[in-house]
Coordinates of C-alpha atoms and ligand atoms in Angstrom, one line a residue:
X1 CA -13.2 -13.2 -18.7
X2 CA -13.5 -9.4 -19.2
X3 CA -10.8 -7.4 -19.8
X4 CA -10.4 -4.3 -17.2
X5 CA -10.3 -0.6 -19.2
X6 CA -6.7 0.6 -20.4
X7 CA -6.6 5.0 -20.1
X8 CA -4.3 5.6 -22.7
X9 CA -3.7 4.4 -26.2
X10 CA 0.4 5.3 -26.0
X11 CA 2.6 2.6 -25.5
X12 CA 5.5 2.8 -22.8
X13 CA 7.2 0.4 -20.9
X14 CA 6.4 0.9 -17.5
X15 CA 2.6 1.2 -18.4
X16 CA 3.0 -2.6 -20.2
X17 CA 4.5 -3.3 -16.9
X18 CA 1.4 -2.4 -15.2
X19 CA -0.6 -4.2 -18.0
X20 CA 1.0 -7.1 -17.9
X21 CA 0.6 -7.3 -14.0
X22 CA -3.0 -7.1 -14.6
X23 CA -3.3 -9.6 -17.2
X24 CA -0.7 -12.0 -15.0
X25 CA -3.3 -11.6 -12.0
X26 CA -6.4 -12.6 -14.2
X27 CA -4.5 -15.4 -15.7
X28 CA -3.3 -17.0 -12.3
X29 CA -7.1 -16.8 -11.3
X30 CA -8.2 -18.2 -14.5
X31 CA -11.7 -18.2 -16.6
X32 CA -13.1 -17.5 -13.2
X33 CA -11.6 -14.6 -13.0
X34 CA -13.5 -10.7 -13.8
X35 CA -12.0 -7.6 -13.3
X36 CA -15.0 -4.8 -12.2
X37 CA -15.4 -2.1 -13.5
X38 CA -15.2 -2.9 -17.3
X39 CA -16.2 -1.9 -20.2
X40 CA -19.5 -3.8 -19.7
X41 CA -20.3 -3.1 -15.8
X42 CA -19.5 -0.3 -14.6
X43 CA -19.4 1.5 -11.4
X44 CA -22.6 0.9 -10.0
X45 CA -21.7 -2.6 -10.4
X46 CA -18.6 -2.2 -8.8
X47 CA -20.1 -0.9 -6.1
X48 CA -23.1 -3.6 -5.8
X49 CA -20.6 -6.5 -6.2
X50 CA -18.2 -5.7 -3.6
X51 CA -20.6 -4.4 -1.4
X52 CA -23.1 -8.1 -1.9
X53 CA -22.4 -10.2 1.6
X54 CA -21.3 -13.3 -0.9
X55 CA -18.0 -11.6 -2.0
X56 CA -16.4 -12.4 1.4
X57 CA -13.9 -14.8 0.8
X58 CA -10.6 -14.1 1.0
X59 CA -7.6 -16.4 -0.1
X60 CA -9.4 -19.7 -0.4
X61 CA -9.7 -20.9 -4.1
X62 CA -7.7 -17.9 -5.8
X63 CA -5.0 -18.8 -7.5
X64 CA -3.7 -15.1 -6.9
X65 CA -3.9 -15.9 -3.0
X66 CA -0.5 -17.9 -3.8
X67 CA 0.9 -14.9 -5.0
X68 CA 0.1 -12.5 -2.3
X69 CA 1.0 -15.2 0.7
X70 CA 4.3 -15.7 -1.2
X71 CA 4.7 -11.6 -1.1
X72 CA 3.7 -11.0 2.2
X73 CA 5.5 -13.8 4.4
X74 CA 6.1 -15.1 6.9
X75 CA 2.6 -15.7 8.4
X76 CA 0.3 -14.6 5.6
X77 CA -2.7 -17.5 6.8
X78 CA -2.8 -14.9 9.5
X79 CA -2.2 -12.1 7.9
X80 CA -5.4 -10.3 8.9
X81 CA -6.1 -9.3 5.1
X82 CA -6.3 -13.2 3.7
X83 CA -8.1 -14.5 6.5
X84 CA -11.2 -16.0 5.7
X85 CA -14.6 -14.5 7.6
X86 CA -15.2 -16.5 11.1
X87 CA -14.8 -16.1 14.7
X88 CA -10.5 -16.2 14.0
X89 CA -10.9 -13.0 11.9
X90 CA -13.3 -11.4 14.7
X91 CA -10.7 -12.1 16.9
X92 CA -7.6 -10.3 15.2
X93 CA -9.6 -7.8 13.9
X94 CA -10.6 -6.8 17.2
X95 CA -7.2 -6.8 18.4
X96 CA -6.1 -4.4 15.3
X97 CA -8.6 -2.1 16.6
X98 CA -7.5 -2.2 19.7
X99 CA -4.0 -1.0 18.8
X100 CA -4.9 1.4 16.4
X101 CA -7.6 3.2 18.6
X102 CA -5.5 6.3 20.7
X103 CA -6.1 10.1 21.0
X104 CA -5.9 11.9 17.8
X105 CA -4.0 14.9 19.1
X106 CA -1.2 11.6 20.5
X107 CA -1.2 10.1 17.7
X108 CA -0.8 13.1 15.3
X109 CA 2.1 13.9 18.1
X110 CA 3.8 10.4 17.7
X111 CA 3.7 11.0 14.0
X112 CA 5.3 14.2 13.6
X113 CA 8.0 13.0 15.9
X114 CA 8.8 10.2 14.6
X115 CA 9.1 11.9 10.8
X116 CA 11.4 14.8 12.9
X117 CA 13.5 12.6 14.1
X118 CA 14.1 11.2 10.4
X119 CA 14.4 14.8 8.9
X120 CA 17.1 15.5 11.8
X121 CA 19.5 13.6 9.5
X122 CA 19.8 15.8 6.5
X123 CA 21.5 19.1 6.4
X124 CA 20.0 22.2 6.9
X125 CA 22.6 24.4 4.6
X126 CA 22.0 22.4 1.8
X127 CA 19.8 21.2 -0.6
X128 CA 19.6 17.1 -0.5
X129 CA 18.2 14.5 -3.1
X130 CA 16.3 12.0 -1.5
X131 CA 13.5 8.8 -2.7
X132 CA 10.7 10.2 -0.5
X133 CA 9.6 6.3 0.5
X134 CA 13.3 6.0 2.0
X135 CA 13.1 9.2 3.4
X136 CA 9.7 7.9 5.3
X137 CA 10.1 4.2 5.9
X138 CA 12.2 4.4 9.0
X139 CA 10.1 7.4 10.6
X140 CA 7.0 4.9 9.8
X141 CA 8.6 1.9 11.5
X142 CA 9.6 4.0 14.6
X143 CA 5.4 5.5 15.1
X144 CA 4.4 1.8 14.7
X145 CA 6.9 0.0 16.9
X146 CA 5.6 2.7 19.3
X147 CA 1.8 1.7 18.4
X148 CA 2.7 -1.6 19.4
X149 CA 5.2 -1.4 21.7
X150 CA 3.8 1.8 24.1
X151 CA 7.4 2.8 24.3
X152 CA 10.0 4.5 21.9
X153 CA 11.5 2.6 19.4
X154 CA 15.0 1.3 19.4
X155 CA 17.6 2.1 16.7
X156 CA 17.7 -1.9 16.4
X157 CA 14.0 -2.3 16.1
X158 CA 13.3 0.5 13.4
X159 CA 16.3 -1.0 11.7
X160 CA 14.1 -4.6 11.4
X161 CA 11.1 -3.4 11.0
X162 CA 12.2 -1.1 7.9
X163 CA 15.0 -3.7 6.2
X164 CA 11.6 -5.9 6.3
X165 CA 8.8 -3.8 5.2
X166 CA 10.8 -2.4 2.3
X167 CA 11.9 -6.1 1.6
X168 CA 8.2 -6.7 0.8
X169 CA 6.8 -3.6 -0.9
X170 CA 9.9 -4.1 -3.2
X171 CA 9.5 -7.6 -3.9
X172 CA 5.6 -6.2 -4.5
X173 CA 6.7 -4.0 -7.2
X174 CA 9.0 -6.7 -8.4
X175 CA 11.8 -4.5 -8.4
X176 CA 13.8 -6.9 -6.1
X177 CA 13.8 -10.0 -5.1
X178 CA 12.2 -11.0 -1.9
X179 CA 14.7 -12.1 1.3
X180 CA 13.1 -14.7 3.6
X181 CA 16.1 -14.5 5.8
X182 CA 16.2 -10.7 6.1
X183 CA 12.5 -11.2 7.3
X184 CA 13.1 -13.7 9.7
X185 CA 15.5 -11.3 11.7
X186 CA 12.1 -9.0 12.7
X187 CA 10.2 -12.6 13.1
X188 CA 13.0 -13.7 15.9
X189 CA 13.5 -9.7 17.7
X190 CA 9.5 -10.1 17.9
X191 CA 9.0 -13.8 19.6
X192 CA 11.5 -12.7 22.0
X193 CA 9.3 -9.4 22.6
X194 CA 6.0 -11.3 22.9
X195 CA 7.5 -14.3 24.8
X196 CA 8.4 -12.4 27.3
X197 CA 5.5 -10.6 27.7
X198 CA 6.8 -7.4 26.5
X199 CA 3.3 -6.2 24.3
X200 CA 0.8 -4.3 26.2
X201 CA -1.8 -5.4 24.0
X202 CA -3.9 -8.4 24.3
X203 CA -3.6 -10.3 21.7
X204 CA -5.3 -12.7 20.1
X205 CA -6.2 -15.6 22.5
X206 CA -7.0 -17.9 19.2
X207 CA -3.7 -17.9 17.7
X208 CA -0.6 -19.3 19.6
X209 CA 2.5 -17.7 20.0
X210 CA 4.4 -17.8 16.7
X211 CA 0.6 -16.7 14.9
X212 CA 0.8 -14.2 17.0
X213 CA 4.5 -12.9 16.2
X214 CA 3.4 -13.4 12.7
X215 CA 0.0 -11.5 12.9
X216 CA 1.8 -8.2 14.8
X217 CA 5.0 -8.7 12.0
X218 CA 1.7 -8.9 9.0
X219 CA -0.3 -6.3 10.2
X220 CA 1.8 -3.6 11.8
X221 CA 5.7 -4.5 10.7
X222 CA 4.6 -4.9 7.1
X223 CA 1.0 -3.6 5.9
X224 CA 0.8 -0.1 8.0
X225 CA 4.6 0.7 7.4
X226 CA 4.2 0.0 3.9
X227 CA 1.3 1.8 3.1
X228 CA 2.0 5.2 5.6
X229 CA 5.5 5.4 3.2
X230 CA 3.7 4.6 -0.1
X231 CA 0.9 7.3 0.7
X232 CA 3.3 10.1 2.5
X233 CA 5.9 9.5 -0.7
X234 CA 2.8 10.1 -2.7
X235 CA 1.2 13.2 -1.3
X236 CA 5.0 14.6 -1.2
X237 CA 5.9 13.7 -4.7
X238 CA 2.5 15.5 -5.7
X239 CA 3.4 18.1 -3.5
X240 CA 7.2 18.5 -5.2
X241 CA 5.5 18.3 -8.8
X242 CA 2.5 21.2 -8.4
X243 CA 4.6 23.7 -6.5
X244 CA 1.0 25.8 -6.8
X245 CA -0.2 23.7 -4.5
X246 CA 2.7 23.6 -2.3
X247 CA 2.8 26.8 -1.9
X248 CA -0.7 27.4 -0.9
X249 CA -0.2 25.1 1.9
X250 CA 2.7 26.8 3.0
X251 CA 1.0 30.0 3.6
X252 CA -1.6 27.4 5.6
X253 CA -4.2 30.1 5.4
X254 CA -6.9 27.1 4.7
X255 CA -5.4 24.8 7.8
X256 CA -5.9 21.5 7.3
X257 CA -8.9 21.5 5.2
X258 CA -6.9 22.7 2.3
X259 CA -4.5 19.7 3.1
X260 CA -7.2 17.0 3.1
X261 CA -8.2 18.3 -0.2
X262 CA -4.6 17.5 -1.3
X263 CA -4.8 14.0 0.5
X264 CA -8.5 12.8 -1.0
X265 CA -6.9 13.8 -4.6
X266 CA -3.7 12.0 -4.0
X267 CA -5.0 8.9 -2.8
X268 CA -8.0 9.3 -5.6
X269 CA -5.1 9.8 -8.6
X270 CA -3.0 7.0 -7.0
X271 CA -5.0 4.8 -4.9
X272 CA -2.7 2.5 -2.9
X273 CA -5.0 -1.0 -4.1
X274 CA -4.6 -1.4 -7.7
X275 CA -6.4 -4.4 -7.0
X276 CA -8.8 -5.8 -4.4
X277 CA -9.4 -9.2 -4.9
X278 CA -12.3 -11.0 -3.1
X279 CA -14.0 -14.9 -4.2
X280 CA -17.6 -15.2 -4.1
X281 CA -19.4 -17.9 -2.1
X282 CA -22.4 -17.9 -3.3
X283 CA -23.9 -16.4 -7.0
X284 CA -24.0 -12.9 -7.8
X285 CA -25.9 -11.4 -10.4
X286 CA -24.1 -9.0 -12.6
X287 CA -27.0 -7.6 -14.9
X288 CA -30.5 -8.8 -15.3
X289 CA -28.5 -11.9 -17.5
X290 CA -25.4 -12.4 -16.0
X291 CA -24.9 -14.3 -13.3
X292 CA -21.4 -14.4 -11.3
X293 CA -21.1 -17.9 -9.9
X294 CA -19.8 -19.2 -6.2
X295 CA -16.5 -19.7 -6.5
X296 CA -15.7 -17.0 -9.0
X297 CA -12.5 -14.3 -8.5
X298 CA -13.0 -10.5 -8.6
X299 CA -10.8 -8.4 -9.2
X300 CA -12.2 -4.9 -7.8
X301 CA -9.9 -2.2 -9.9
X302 CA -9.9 0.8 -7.8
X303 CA -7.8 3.1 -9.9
X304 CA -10.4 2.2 -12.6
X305 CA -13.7 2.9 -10.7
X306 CA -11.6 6.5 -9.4
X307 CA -11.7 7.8 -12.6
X308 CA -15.0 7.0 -13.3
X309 CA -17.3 10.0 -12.7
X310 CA -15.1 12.9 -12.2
X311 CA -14.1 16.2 -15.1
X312 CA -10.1 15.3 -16.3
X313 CA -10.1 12.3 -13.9
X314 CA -6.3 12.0 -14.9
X315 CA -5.9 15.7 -13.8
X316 CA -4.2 15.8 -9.9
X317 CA -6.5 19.0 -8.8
X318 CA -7.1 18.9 -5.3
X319 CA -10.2 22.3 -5.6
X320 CA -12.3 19.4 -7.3
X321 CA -13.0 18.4 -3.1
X322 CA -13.9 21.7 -2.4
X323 CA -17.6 21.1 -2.8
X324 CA -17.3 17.2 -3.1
X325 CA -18.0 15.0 -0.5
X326 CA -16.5 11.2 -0.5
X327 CA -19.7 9.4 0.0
X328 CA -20.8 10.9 -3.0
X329 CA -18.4 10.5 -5.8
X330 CA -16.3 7.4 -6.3
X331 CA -14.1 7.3 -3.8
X332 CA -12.5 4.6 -1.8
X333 CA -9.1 5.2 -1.0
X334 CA -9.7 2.8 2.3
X335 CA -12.1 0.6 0.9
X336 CA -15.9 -0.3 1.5
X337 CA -17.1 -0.3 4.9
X338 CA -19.5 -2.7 4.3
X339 CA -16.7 -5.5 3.1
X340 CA -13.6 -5.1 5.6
X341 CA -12.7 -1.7 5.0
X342 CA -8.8 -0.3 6.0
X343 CA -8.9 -0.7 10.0
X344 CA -6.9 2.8 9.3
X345 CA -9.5 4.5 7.8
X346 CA -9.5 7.2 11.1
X347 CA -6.1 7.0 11.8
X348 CA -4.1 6.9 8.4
X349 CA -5.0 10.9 7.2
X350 CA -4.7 12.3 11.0
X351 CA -1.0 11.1 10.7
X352 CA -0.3 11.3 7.3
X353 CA -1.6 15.2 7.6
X354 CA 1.3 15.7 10.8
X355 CA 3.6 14.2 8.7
X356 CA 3.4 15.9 5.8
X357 CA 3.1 19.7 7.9
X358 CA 6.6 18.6 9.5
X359 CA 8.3 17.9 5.9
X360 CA 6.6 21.1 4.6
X361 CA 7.4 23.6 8.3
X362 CA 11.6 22.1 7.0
X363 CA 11.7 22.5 3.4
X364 CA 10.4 23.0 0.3
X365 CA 10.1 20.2 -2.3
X366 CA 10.9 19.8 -5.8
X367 CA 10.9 16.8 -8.6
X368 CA 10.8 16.1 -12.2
X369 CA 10.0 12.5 -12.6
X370 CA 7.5 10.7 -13.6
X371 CA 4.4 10.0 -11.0
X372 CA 2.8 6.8 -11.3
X373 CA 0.2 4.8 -9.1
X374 CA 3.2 2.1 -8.2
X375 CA 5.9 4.7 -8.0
X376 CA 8.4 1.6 -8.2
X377 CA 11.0 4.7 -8.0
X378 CA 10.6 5.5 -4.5
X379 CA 9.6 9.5 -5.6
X380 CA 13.0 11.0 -5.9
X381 CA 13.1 14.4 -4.8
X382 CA 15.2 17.4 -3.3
X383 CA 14.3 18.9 -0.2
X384 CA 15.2 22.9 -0.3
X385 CA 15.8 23.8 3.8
X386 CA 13.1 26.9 4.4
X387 CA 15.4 29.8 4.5
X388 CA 17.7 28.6 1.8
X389 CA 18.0 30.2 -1.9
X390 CA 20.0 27.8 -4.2
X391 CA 20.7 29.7 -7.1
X392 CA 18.6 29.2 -10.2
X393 CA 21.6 27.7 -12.0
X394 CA 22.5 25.2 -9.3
X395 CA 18.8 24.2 -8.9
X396 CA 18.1 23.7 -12.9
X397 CA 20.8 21.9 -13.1
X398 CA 20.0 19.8 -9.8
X399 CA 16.4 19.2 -11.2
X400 CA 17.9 18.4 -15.2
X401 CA 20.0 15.8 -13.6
X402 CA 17.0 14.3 -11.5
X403 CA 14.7 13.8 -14.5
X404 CA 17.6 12.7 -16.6
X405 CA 18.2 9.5 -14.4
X406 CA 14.1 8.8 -13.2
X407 CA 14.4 8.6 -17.4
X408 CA 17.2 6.1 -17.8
X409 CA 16.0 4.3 -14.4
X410 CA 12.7 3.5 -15.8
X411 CA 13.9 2.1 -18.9
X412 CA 16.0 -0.4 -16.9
X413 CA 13.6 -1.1 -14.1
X414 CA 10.9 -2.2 -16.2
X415 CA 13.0 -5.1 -18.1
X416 CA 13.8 -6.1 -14.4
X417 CA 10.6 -5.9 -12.9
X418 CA 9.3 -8.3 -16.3
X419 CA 12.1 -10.6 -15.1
X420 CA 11.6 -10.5 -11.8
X421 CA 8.3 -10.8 -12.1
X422 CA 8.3 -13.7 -13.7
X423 CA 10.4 -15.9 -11.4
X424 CA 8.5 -14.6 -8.5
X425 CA 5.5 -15.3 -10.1
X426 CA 6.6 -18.9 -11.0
X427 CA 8.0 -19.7 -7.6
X428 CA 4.5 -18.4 -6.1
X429 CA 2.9 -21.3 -8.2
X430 CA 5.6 -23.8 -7.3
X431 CA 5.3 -23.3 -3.6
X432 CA 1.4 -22.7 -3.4
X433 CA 1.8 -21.7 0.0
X434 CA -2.2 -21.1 0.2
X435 CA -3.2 -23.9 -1.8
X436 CA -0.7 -26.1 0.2
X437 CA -2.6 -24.1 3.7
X438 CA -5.8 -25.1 2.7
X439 CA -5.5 -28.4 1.2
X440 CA -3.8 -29.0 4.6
X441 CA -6.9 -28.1 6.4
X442 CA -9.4 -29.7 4.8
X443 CA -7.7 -33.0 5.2
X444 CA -8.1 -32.5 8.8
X445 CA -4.6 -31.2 9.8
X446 CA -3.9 -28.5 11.4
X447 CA -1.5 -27.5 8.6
X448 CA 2.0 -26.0 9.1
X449 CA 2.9 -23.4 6.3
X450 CA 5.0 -24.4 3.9
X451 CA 9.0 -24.0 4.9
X452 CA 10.1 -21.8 1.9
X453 CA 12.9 -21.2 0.2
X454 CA 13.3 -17.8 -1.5
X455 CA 14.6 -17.2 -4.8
X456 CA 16.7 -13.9 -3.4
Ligands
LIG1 C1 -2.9 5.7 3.7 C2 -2.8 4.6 4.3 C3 -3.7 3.4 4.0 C4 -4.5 3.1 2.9 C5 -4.8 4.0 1.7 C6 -5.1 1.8 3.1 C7 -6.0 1.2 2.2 C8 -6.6 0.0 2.5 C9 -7.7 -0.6 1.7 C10 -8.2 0.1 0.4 C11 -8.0 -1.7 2.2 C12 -9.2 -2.6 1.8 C13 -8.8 -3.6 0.7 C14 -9.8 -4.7 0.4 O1 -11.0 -4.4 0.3 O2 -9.4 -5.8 0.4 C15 -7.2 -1.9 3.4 C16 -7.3 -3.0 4.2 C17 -6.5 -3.2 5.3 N1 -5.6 -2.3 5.9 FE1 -5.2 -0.5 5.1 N2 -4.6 1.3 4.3 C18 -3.7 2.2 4.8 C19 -3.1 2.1 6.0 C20 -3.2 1.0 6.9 C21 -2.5 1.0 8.2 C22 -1.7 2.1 8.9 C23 -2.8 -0.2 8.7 C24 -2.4 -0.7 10.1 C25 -2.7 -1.8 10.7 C26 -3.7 -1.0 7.7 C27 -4.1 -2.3 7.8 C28 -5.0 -2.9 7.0 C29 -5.6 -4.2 7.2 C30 -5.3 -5.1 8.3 C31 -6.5 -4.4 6.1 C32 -7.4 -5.6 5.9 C33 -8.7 -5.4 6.6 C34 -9.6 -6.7 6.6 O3 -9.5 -7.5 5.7 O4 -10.2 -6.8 7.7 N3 -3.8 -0.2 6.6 N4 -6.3 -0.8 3.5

């Protein structure tokens, strides 16, 4: 097994966190487990490996699969991410397309809206402290109930839809426990929704009802609320930390070019996949003596292979896209197209760019914590209404107190994320909920998943 690169030498707790997340994923895989790039293959291996047509399996014979389906239940065998290639995957892939394909100058509408409509309930005479991911979540859930739905969302739907995506991104982070039951609340609102016909979408003809409840909760409830509020609190966090930079998009002399400069070095810096994970079905060569065989995990590191080729990769400096284009550096923020790349890929910086230019038209930003790829904090962060001048004693002392307590948090967050982690992890094995799926299906069955009981 190779060991994937460390980029620092210092110690600190929430980096061993990180480490030990890594090393907990290689070890659930086992000695057929490699993490690309490494010390010995680098990027053009990367590249070669998870672009070969034999790294297409998806959950099948990875011990990590467990994990994930554990994290990202109910309905994770059809969770359009773990399924494995075939005519099934066709089939909700298409149907993701479907959804996701609209007008750009709509959808960039929807989006600003919907973040409006969240920003409506702070004051405007004063200045607020807020975890940017919070901030967002709800303003996420709304645009895609509305993606989904073709209609605006009700306060009881956003309500589900965010109580359950933030149930799994923190139970991914490991800094909570994960709720079954506070899950199954979106599961029942959305078979009533689809039973009676209520979804203006077709929807996948080879799945029956409750696969197809569990698909649009996967897909749409979960993954695309997720990551729109990971990568806005991102871009915003970066935003509050280089005021430079904020600044120049405020004057918005550059228009959006300027601001999908920002965006390519946000999601470059702090790519939302720490790890892709795919298992190969056929060998692999490596180098002209290594061979991968079938049946082998890899783990493609993409916050590795983005620092790989760049000046001061661990520098945020979005002027390094002035005269770079993606397809020619390493650069993968929605993954490769030719090995299921984000169905998002057109749609995800369109709104994220309306988003952001409704935060930035309100206020001005400004934080002092840390900024990590995981950002297990939720980016705390004030929000300074345009037209208001806090004075320079308030605001030092509003910005002292902010990085004393992302300080003392993130002393006590990463002993609970180790403990959490572990009895999440050790459930995931105990339940095997894909190894159960699959041992299911190849004795013939048509297997029902596991009926869990969480740990939260
Ligand atoms: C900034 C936002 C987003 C980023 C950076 C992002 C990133 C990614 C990446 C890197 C992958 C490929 C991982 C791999 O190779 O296994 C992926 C896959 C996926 N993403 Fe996104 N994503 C974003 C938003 C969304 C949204 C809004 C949706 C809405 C449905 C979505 C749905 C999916 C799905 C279904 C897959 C699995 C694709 C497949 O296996 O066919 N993502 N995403």
């Amino acid at each position: 097994m190779v060991r994937s690169r460390t980029r620092s030498d210092t110690w600190s707790l929430p980096r061993a966190v990180v480490e030990l997340r890594v090393r907990i994923f290689e070890k659930v895989n086992g000695d057929r487990a490699v993490t690309l790039p490494n010390a010995i293959h680098g990027p053009e291996v990367f590249e070669r490996v998870y672009a070969h047509p034999a790294a297409n399996g998806r959950s099948e014979g990875a011990g990590l699969s467990d994990l994930f389906w554990y994290w990202l239940a109910p309905g994770p065998e059809v969770h359009q991410e773990h399924l494995e290639p075939g005519e099934r995957y066709q089939d909700v892939a298409a149907t993701t397309r479907r959804i996701l394909a609209g007008n750009s100058a709509d959808l960039a509408a929807s989006a600003a809206h919907a973040v409006a409509a969240a920003l409506d309930e702070l004051p405007d005479t004063r200045v607020s402290l807020v975890r940017l991911r919070d901030l967002v979540m709800p303003a996420w859930a709304a645009f895609c109930y509305e993606l989904v739905f073709q209609e605006p969302c009700p306060p009881v739907a956003r309500k589900l839809i965010t109580t359950h995506a933030d149930d799994v991104i923190t139970a991914l982070k490991c800094t909570g426990l994960r709720h079954p039951r506070r899950r199954a609340r979106l599961t029942a609102y959305l078979r009533d929704r689809v039973a009676a016909g209520h979804v203006p979408h077709r929807l996948p003809a080879s799945l029956s009802l409750p696969e197809q409840v569990h698909y649009l909760q996967g897909t749409f409830f979960n993954t695309a609320v997720v990551q729109l509020s990971e990568a806005t609190a991102h871009v915003l966090l970066a935003l509050a930390r280089h005021p430079d930079v904020q600044q120049r998009l405020g004057a918005d002399a550059e228009g959006d070019r300027y601001l999908a400069q920002v965006l390519d070095e946000t999601m470059r810096l702090y790519p939302l996949f720490g790890i892709a994970h795919r298992i190969t079905t056929d060998e692999i060569p490596l180098d002209e003596t290594t061979v991968l065989p079938a049946g082998s995990v890899v783990c493609f590191s993409y916050p590795d292979y983005h620092a790989t080729g760049y000046e001061r990769p661990d520098e945020f400096d979005p002027d390094r896209w002035a005269n770079l284009a993606a397809k020619d550096v390493h650069h993968i923020p929605y993954g490769v197209a030719a090995n299921r790349p984000c169905p998002a890929w057109r749609l995800s910086p369109l709104v994220l760019r309306a988003a952001v230019r409704e935060v930035l038209g309100r206020f001005r930003l400004d934080s002092t914590v840390s900024h990590t790829r995981s950002i297990p904090h939720r980016a705390p962060c004030l929000l300074i209404p345009r037209g208001l001048l806090p004075g320079p004693r308030r605001l030092s002392a509003l910005r002292s107190f902010v990085r004393l307590r992302d300080g003392v948090e993130d002393v006590t967050r990463g002993v609970r994320q180790l403990v959490l982690g572990t009895l999440m992890v050790l459930h995931a094995r105990r339940l095997r909920p894909a190894e159960r799926y699959f041992d299911g299906r190849r004795a013939g069955g048509c297997p029902a998943p596991h009926p869990e009981r969480g740990v939260g």
